[in-house]
Coordinates of C-alpha atoms in Angstrom, one line a residue:
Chain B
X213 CA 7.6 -13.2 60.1
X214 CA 4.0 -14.1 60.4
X215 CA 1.0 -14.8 57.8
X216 CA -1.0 -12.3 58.9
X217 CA 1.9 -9.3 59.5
X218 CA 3.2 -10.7 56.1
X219 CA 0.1 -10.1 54.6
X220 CA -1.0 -6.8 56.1
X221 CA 2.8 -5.2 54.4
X222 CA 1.5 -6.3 51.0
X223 CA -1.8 -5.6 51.6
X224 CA -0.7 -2.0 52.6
X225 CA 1.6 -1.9 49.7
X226 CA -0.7 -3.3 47.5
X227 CA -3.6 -0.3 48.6
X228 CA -1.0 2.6 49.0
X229 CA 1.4 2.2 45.7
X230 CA -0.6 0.1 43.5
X231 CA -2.6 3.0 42.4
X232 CA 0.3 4.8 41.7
X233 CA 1.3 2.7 38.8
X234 CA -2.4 1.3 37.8
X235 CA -1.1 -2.1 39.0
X236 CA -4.1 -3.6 40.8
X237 CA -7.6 -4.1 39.9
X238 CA -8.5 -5.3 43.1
X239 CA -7.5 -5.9 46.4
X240 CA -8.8 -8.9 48.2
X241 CA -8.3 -7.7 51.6
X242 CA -10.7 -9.4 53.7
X243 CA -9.6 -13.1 51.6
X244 CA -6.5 -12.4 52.2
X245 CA -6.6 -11.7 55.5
X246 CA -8.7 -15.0 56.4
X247 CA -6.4 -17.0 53.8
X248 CA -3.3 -15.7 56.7
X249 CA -4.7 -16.4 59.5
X250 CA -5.5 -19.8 57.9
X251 CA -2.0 -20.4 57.7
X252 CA -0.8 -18.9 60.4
X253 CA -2.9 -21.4 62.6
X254 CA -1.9 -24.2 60.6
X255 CA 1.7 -23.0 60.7
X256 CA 1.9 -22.4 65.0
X257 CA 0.3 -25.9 65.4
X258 CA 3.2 -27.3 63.6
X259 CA 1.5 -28.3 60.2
X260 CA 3.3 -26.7 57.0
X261 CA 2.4 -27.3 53.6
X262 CA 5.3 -26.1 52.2
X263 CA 7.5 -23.3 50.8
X264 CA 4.4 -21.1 49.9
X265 CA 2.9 -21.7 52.6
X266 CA 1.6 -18.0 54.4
X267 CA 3.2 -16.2 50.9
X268 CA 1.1 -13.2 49.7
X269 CA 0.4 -13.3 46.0
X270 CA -1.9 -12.0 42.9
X271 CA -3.3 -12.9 39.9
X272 CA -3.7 -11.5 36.5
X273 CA -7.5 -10.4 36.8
X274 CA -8.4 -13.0 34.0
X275 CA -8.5 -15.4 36.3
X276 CA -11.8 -16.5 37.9
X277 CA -12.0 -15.6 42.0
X278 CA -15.0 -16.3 44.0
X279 CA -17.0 -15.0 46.7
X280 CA -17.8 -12.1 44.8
X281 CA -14.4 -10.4 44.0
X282 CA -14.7 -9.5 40.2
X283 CA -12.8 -11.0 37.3
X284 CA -12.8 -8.1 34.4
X285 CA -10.4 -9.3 32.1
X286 CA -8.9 -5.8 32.1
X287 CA -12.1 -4.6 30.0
X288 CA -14.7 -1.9 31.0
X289 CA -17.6 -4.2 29.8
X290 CA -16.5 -6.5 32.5
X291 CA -15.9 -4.9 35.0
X292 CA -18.7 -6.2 36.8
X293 CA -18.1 -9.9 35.9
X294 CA -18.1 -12.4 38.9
X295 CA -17.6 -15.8 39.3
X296 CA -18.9 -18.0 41.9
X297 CA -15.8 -21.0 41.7
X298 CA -12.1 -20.2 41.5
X299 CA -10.0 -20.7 38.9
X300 CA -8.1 -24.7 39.1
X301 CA -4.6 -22.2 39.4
X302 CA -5.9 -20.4 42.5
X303 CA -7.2 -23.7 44.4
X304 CA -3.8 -25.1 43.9
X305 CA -2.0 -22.1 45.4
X306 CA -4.7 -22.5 48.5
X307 CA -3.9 -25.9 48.7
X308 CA -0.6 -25.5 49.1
X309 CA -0.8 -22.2 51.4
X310 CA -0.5 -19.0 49.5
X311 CA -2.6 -16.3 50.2
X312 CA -4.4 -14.6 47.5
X313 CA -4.0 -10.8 47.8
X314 CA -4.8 -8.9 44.4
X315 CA -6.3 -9.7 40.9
X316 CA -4.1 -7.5 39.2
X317 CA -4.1 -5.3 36.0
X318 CA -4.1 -6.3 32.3
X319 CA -4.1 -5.5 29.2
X320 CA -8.2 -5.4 28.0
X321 CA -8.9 -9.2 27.1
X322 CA -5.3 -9.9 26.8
X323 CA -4.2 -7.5 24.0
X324 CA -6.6 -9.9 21.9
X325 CA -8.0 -6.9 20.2
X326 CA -4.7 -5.7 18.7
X327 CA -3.8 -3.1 21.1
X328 CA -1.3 -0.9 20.0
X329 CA 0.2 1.0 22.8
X330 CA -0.3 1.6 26.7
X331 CA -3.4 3.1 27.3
X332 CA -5.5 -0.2 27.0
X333 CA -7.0 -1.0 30.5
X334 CA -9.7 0.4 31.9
X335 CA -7.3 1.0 35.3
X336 CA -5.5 3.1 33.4
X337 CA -2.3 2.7 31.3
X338 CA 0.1 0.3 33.3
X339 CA 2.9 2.0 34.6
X340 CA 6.5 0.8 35.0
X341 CA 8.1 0.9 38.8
X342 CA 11.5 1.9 37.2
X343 CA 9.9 4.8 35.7
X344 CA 6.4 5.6 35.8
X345 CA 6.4 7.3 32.7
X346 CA 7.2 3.7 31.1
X347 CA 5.2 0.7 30.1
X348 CA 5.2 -2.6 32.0
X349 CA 4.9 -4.5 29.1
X350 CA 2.0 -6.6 28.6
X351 CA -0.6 -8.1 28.6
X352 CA 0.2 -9.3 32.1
X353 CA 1.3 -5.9 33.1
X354 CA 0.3 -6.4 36.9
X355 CA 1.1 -9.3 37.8
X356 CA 4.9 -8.1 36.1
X357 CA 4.8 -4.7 37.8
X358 CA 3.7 -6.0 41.1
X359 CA 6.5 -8.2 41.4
X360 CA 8.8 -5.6 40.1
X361 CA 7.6 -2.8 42.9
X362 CA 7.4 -5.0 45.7
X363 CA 3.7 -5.3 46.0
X364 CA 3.6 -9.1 45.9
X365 CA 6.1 -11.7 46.3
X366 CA 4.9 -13.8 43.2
X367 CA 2.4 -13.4 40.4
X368 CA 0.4 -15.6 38.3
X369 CA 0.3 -14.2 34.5
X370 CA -1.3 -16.0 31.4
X371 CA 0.9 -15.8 27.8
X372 CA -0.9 -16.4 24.5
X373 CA 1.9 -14.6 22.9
X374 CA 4.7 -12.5 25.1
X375 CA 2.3 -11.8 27.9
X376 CA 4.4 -13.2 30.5
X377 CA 8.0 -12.5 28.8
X378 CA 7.6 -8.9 27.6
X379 CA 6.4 -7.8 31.5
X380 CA 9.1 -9.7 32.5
X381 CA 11.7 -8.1 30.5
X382 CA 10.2 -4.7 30.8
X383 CA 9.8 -4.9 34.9
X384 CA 13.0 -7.0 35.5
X385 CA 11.2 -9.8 37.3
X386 CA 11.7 -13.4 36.2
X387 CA 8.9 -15.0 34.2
X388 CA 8.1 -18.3 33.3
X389 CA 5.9 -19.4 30.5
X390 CA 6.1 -22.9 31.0
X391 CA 5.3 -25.7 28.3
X392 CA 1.7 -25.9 26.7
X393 CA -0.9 -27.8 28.7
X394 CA 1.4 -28.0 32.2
X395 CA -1.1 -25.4 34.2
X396 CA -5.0 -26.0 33.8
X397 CA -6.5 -23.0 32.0
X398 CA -9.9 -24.0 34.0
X399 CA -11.1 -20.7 35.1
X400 CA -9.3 -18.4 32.9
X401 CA -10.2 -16.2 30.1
X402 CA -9.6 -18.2 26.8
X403 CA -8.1 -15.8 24.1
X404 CA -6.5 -18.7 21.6
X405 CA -7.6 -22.4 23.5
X406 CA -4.3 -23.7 21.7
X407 CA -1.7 -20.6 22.7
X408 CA -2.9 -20.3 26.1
X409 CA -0.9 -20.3 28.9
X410 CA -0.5 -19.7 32.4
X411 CA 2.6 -19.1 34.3
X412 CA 4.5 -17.4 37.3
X413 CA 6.6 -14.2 37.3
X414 CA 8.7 -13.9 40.5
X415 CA 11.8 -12.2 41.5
X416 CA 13.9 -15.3 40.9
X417 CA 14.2 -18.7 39.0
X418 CA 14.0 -20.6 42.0
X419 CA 10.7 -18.6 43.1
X420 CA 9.1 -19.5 39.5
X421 CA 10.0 -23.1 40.0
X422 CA 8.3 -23.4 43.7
X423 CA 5.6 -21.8 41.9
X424 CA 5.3 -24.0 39.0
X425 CA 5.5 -26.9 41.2
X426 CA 2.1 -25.9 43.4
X427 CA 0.4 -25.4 40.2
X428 CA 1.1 -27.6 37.8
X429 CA -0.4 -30.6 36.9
X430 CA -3.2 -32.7 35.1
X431 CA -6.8 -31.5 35.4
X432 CA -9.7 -33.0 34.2
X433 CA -11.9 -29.5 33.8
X434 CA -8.9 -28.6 31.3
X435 CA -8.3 -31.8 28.6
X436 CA -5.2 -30.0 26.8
X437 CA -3.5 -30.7 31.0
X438 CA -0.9 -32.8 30.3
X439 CA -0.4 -36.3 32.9
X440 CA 3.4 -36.1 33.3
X441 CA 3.9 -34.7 37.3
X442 CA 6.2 -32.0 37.5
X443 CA 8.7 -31.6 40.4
X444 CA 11.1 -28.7 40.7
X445 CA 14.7 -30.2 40.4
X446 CA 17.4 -27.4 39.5
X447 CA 20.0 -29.8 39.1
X448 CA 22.9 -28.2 36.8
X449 CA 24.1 -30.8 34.2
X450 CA 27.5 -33.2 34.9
X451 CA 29.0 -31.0 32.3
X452 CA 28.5 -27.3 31.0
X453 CA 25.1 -26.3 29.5
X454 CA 24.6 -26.1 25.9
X455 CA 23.2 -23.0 24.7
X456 CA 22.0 -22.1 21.1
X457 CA 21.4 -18.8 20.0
X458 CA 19.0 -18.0 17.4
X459 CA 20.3 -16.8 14.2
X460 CA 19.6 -13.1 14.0
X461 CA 17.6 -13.2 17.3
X462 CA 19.8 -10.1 18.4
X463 CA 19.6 -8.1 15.3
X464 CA 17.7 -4.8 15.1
X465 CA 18.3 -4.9 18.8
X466 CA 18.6 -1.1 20.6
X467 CA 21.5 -0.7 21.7
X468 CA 21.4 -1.5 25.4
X469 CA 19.5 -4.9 24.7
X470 CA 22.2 -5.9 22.4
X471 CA 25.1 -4.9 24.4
X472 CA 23.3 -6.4 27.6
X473 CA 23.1 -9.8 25.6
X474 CA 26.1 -10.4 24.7
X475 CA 27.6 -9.6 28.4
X476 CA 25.1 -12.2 29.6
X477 CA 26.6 -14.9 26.9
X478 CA 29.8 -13.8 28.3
X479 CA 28.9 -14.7 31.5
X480 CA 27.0 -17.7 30.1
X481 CA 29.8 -19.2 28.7
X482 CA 31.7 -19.7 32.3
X483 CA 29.0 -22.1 32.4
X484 CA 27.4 -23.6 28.6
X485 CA 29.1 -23.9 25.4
X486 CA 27.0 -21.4 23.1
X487 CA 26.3 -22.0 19.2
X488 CA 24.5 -20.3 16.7
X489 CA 21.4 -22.0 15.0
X490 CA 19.3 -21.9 12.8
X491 CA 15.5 -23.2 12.7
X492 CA 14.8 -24.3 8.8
X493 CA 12.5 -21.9 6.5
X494 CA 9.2 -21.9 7.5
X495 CA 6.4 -19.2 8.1
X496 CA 6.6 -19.4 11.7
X497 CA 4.9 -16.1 12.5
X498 CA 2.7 -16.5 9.5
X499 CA 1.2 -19.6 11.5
X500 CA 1.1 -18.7 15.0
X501 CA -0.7 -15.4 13.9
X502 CA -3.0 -17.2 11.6
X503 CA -3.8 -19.6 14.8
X504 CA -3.9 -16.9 17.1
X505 CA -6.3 -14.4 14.6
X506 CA -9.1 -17.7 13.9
X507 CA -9.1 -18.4 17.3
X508 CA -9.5 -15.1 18.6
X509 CA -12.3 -14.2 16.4
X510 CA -14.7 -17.6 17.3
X511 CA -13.2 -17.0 21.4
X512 CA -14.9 -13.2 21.2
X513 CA -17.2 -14.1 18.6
X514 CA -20.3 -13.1 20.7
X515 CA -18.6 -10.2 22.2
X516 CA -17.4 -8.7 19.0
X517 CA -21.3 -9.5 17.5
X518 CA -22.9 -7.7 20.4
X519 CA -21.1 -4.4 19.0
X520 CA -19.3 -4.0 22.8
X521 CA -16.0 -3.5 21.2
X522 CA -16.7 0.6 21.2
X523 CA -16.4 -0.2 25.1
X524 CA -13.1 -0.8 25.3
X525 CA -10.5 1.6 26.4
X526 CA -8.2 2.1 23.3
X527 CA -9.6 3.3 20.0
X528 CA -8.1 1.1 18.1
X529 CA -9.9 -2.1 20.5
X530 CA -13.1 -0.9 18.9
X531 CA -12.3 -2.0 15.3
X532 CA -9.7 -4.2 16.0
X533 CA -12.0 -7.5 16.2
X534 CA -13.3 -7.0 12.9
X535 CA -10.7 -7.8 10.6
X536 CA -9.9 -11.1 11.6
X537 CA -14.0 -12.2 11.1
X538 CA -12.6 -13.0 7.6
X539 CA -9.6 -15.4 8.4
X540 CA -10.7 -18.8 5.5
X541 CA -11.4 -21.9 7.7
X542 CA -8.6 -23.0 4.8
X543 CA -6.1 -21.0 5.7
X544 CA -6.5 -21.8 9.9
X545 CA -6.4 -25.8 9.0
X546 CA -3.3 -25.0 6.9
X547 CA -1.7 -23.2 9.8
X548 CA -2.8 -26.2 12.1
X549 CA -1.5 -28.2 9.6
X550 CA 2.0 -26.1 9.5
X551 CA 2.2 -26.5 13.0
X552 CA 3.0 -30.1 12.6
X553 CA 6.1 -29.4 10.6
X554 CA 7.2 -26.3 13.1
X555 CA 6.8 -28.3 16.1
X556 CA 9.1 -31.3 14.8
X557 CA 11.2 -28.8 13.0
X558 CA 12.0 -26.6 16.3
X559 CA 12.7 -29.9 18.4
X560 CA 14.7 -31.4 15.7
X561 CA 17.1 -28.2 15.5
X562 CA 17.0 -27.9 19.8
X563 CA 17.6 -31.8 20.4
X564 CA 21.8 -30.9 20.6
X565 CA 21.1 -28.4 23.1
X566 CA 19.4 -27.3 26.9
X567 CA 17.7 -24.0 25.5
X568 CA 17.7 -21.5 22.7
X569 CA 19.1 -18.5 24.4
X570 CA 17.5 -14.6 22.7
X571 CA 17.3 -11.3 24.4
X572 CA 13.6 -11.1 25.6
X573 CA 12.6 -8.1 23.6
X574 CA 14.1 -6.2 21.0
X575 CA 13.4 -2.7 23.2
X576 CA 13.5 -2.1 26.9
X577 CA 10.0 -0.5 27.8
X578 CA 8.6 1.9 25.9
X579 CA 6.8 5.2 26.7
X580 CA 3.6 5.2 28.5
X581 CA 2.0 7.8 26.0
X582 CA 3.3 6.6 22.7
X583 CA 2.2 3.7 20.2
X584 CA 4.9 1.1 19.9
X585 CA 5.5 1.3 16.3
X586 CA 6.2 4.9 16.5
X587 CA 9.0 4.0 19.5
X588 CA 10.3 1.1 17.3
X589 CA 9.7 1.0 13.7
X590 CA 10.7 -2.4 11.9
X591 CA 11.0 -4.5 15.6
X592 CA 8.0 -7.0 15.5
X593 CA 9.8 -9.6 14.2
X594 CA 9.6 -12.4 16.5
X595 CA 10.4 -15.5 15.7
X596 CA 11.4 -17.1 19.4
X597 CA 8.0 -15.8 20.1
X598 CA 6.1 -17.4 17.1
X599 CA 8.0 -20.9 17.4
X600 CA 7.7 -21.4 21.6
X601 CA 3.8 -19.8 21.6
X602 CA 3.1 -22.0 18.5
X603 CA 4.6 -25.4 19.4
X604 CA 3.8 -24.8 23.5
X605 CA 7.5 -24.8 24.6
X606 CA 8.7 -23.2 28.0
X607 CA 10.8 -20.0 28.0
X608 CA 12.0 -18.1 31.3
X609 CA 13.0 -14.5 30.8
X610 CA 15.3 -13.4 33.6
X611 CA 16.8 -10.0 34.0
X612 CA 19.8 -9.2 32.5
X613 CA 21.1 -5.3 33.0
X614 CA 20.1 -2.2 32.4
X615 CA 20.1 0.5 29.5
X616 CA 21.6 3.7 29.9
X617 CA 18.2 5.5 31.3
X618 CA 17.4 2.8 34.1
X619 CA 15.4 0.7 32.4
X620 CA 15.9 -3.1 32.6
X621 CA 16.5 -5.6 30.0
X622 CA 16.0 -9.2 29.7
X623 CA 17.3 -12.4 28.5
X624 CA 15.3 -15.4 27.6
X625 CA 15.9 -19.0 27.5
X626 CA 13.8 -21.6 25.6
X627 CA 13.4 -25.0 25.9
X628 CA 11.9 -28.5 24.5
X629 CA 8.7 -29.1 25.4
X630 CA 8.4 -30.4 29.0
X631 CA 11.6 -29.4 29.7
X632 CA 11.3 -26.6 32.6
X633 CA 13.4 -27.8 35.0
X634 CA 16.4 -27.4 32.4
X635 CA 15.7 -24.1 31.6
X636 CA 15.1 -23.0 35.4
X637 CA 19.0 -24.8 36.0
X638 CA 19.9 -22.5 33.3
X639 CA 18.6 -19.2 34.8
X640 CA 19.0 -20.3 38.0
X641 CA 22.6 -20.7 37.2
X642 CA 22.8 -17.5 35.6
X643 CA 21.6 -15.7 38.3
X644 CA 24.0 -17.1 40.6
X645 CA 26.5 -15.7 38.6
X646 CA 24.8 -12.2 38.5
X647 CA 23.0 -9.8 40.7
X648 CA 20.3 -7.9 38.6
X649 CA 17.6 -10.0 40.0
X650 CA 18.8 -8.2 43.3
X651 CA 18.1 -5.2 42.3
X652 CA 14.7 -2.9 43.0
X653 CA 13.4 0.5 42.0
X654 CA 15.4 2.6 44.5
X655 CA 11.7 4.4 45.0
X656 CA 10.2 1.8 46.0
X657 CA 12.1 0.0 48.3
X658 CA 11.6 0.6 51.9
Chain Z
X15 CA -3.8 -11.9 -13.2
X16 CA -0.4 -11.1 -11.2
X17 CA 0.0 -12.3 -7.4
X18 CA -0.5 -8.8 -6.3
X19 CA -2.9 -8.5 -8.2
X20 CA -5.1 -11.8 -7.0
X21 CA -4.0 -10.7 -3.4
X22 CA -5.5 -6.8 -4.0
X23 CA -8.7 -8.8 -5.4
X24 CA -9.2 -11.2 -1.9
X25 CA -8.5 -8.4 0.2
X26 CA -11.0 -6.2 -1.7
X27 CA -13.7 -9.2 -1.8
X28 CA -12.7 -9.8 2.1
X29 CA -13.2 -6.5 3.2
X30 CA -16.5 -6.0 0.9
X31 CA -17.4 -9.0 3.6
X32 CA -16.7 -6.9 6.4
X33 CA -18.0 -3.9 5.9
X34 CA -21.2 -5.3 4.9
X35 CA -21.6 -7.5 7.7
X36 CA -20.2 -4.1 10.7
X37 CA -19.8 -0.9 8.4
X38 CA -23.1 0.3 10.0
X39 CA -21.0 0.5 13.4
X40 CA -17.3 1.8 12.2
X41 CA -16.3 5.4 10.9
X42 CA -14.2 5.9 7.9
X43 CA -11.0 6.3 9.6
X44 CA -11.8 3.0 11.5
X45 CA -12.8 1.2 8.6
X46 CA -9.6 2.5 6.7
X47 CA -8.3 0.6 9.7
X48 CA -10.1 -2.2 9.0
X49 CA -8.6 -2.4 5.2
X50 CA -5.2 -2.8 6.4
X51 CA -5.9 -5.4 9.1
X52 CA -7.1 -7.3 6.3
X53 CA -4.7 -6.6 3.9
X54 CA -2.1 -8.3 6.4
X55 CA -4.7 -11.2 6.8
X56 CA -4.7 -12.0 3.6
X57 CA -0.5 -11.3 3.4
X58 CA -0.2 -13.7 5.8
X59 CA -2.4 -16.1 4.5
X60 CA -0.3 -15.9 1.2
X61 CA 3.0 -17.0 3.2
X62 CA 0.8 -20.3 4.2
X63 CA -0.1 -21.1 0.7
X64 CA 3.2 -21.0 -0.4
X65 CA 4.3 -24.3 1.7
X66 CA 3.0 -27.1 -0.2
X67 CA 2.2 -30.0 2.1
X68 CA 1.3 -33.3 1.1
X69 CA -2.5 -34.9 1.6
X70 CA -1.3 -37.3 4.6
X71 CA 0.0 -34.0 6.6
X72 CA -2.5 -33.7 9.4
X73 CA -3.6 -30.3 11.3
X74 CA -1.8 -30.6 14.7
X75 CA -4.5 -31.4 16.9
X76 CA -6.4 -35.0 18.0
X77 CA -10.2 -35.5 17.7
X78 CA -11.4 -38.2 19.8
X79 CA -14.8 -39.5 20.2
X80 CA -16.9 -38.5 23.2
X81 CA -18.6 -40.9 25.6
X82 CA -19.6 -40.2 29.3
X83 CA -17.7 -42.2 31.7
X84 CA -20.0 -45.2 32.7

């Protein structure tokens, strides 16, 4: 198939079923159409840039587009906002091809106001492809559901804290939050400059490391860009993997998560010996929220001055800023300091091993009309989340079954820093052995 | 004074802060809300303090001095 017919499917999917499920923000028709025919040129005359070459794709609508195509970081009093560069992410995917087809919905400004259920973009509540009347997950809740429903082949999703895993493992897509400084951030909203990520959710490991490969890389608009190239290289170890699994990672699990994770580690361990471990005693959540709540509160600091808060589209956006105005410069240089320790701490007890292996989430996705805590009492504990956000380690959530109603589940695996090619063998691997990547919302498929 | 009772008193003089500074723009249930958030600030902050460090452990980040490439 062709660029442009390529694109015109996903455009059309894009345009007839994004609405549906408050996917899209908007949809760069007349770009994407040019960027095709671009590559369809270049294709016929025999000049191919490579395996995205041609590929339709979106971003999470934090992510600066020009030529007057808005950016609204999910939040009514953006929703205006324009740009005139692009982003350092999307000139890489046009250098190597891709064709940029949506900027896709989010949670408002990245769930940094402490959103605390659905209804938090001002497209609407994001709803899941396997069920409509469930969340995505968030706050890349497009660029997961997209993927998920067949609107694009690949998304590009940011992650300060679970914004690329929890849509992953609530859409049953594969997403990668690769290691801390490995994608500029040049061009993106900045929630927390020292948490941010950007990364790929795709149907597959293999997509997420094509992917990762057009857009990583140093940058000298982003300083944190880190100079060590990376190549995607899936090459399985001599021997078996070597999995750890997080002491207590699994408990407090519902019941199809838990049951889901342990058939994967049965199927893991055809191919990885898997141990339990333990990471020593420190406040690991207590620091990365400290971290994220300072930085949040000097990265809004004009917004949440100006009083535009009572814009937003959940209630509990409009106070939600405040709070955090009181975090002691103290206490952010002693989570800074703590870091240190966690960082070393975390590598130290990973060194024996290729990943720390969790289930994604504690809960499949939740319902659209209903604030988390009331759906799951006691389940925001999360450690894997506090330790790979808060050191800048890589993680890949793949799908890994599905509960009794439908929905899917994930699994995640961690690893060192830099290490994304060993975690990709991992879930590559894994998903060699299984099938639920395969697998699409029978409503949507055509 | 007990630990809970030094924590009630920085969450009380922290949220004073607040609501001085944006009470003007939140309602009572909001500011209600705005109690709690702090509350957990300061909880958390309390699970910091506990770890004693030593004076040579830096914060995890690298100043370096600017200068425009020449």
């Amino acid at each position: 198939m062709f660029p442009v017919e390529l694109a015109e499917i996903f455009l059309d999917r894009l345009e007839r079923l994004g609405p549906r499920y408050n996917t899209v923000v908007t949809v760069t028709r007349e770009r994407a159409l040019r960027e095709a025919r671009e590559a369809e040129e270049e294709i016929s005359s025999g000049r191919c840039r490579g395996p995205l070459h041609g590929i339709p794709y979106g971003v999470k609508d934090l992510i600066a587009t020009s030529g007057g195509i808005p950016t609204t970081w999910g939040a009514a009093p953006f929703r205006d906002q324009t740009f005139e560069h692009d982003a350092t992410v999307v000139n890489r995917l046009g250098e190597a091809g891709a064709v940029l087809s949506a900027k896709l919905a989010m949670i408002e400004l990245a769930g940094g106001m402490g959103y605390r259920q659905p209804n938090a973009s001002f497209t609407g509540p994001p709803r899941n492809p396997w069920n409509p009347e469930r969340w995505t997950g968030g706050s890349s809740s497009g660029s997961g559901a997209a993927v998920a429903g067949g609107f694009v082949p690949f998304a590009i999703g940011s992650e300060t804290w679970g914004s690329i895993l929890s849509p992953a493992n609530n859409c049953g897509v594969t997403g990668l939050r690769p290691t801390y400084g490995r994608v500029s951030r040049q061009g993106a909203m900045a929630l927390c400059w020292t948490l941010d990520k950007l990364g790929p959710l795709c149907l597959t490991a293999d997509d997420c490391g094509l992917v990762l490969e057009a857009i990583a890389g140093v940058d000298p608009k982003d300083p944190t860009t880190i100079e060590r190239p990376f190549k995607y290289v899936a090459k399985p170890p001599e021997g078996e993997f070597r999995l750890a699994v997080l002491k207590g990672a699994a408990e407090g699990a519902e019941e199809g998560m838990g049951a889901n994770f342990e058939r994967a580690l049965g199927v893991l361990e055809r191919v990885a010996s898997v141990e339990e471990i333990e990471f020593p005693g420190l406040p690991y959540e207590a620091i990365t929220r400290t971290i994220l709540s300072a930085e949040a509160a000097s990265a809004f600091d004009e917004f949440t001055e100006s009083g535009r808060a009572a814009e937003l589209t959940a209630p509990e956006d409009h106070y939600g800023p405040y709070a955090r105005t009181v975090v002691l410069a103290k206490d952010y240089l002693k989570a800074l300091r703590l870091r240190a320790l966690m960082a070393k701490a975390a590598d130290e007890a990973m060194e024996p091993y290729d990943a720390v292996v969790a289930p994604t989430r504690r809960g499949v996705a939740s319902p659209i009309d209903i604030e988390f805590r009331k759906v799951s009492p006691g389940m925001t504990s999360d450690v894997m989340g506090a330790v790979g956000n808060g050191a800048g380690l890589p993680a890949i959530s793949v799908p890994n079954g599905f509960d009794e109603d439908g929905l899917p589940t994930g699994i995640q695996f961690m690893g060192r820093a830099y290490d994304e090619n060993v975690i990709l063998a991992i879930a590559r691997t894994y998903q060699s052995l299984t099938d639920w990547h395969q697998r699409h919302p029978q409503d949507l498929t055509p | 004074m007990s630990e809970k009772e030094a924590k009630g008193v920085e969450s009380e003089y922290l949220f004073g802060l607040v609501k001085e500074m944006y009470g003007d723009r939140l309602g009572p249930d909001e500011l209600e809300e705005v109690r709690k958030g702090v509350e957990r600030i300061v909880e958390t902050s309390k699970e910091l303090r506990a770890v004693k460090l030593g004076n040579w452990d830096e914060p995890f980040s690298v100043f370096r001095p600017y200068r425009k490439e020449e």
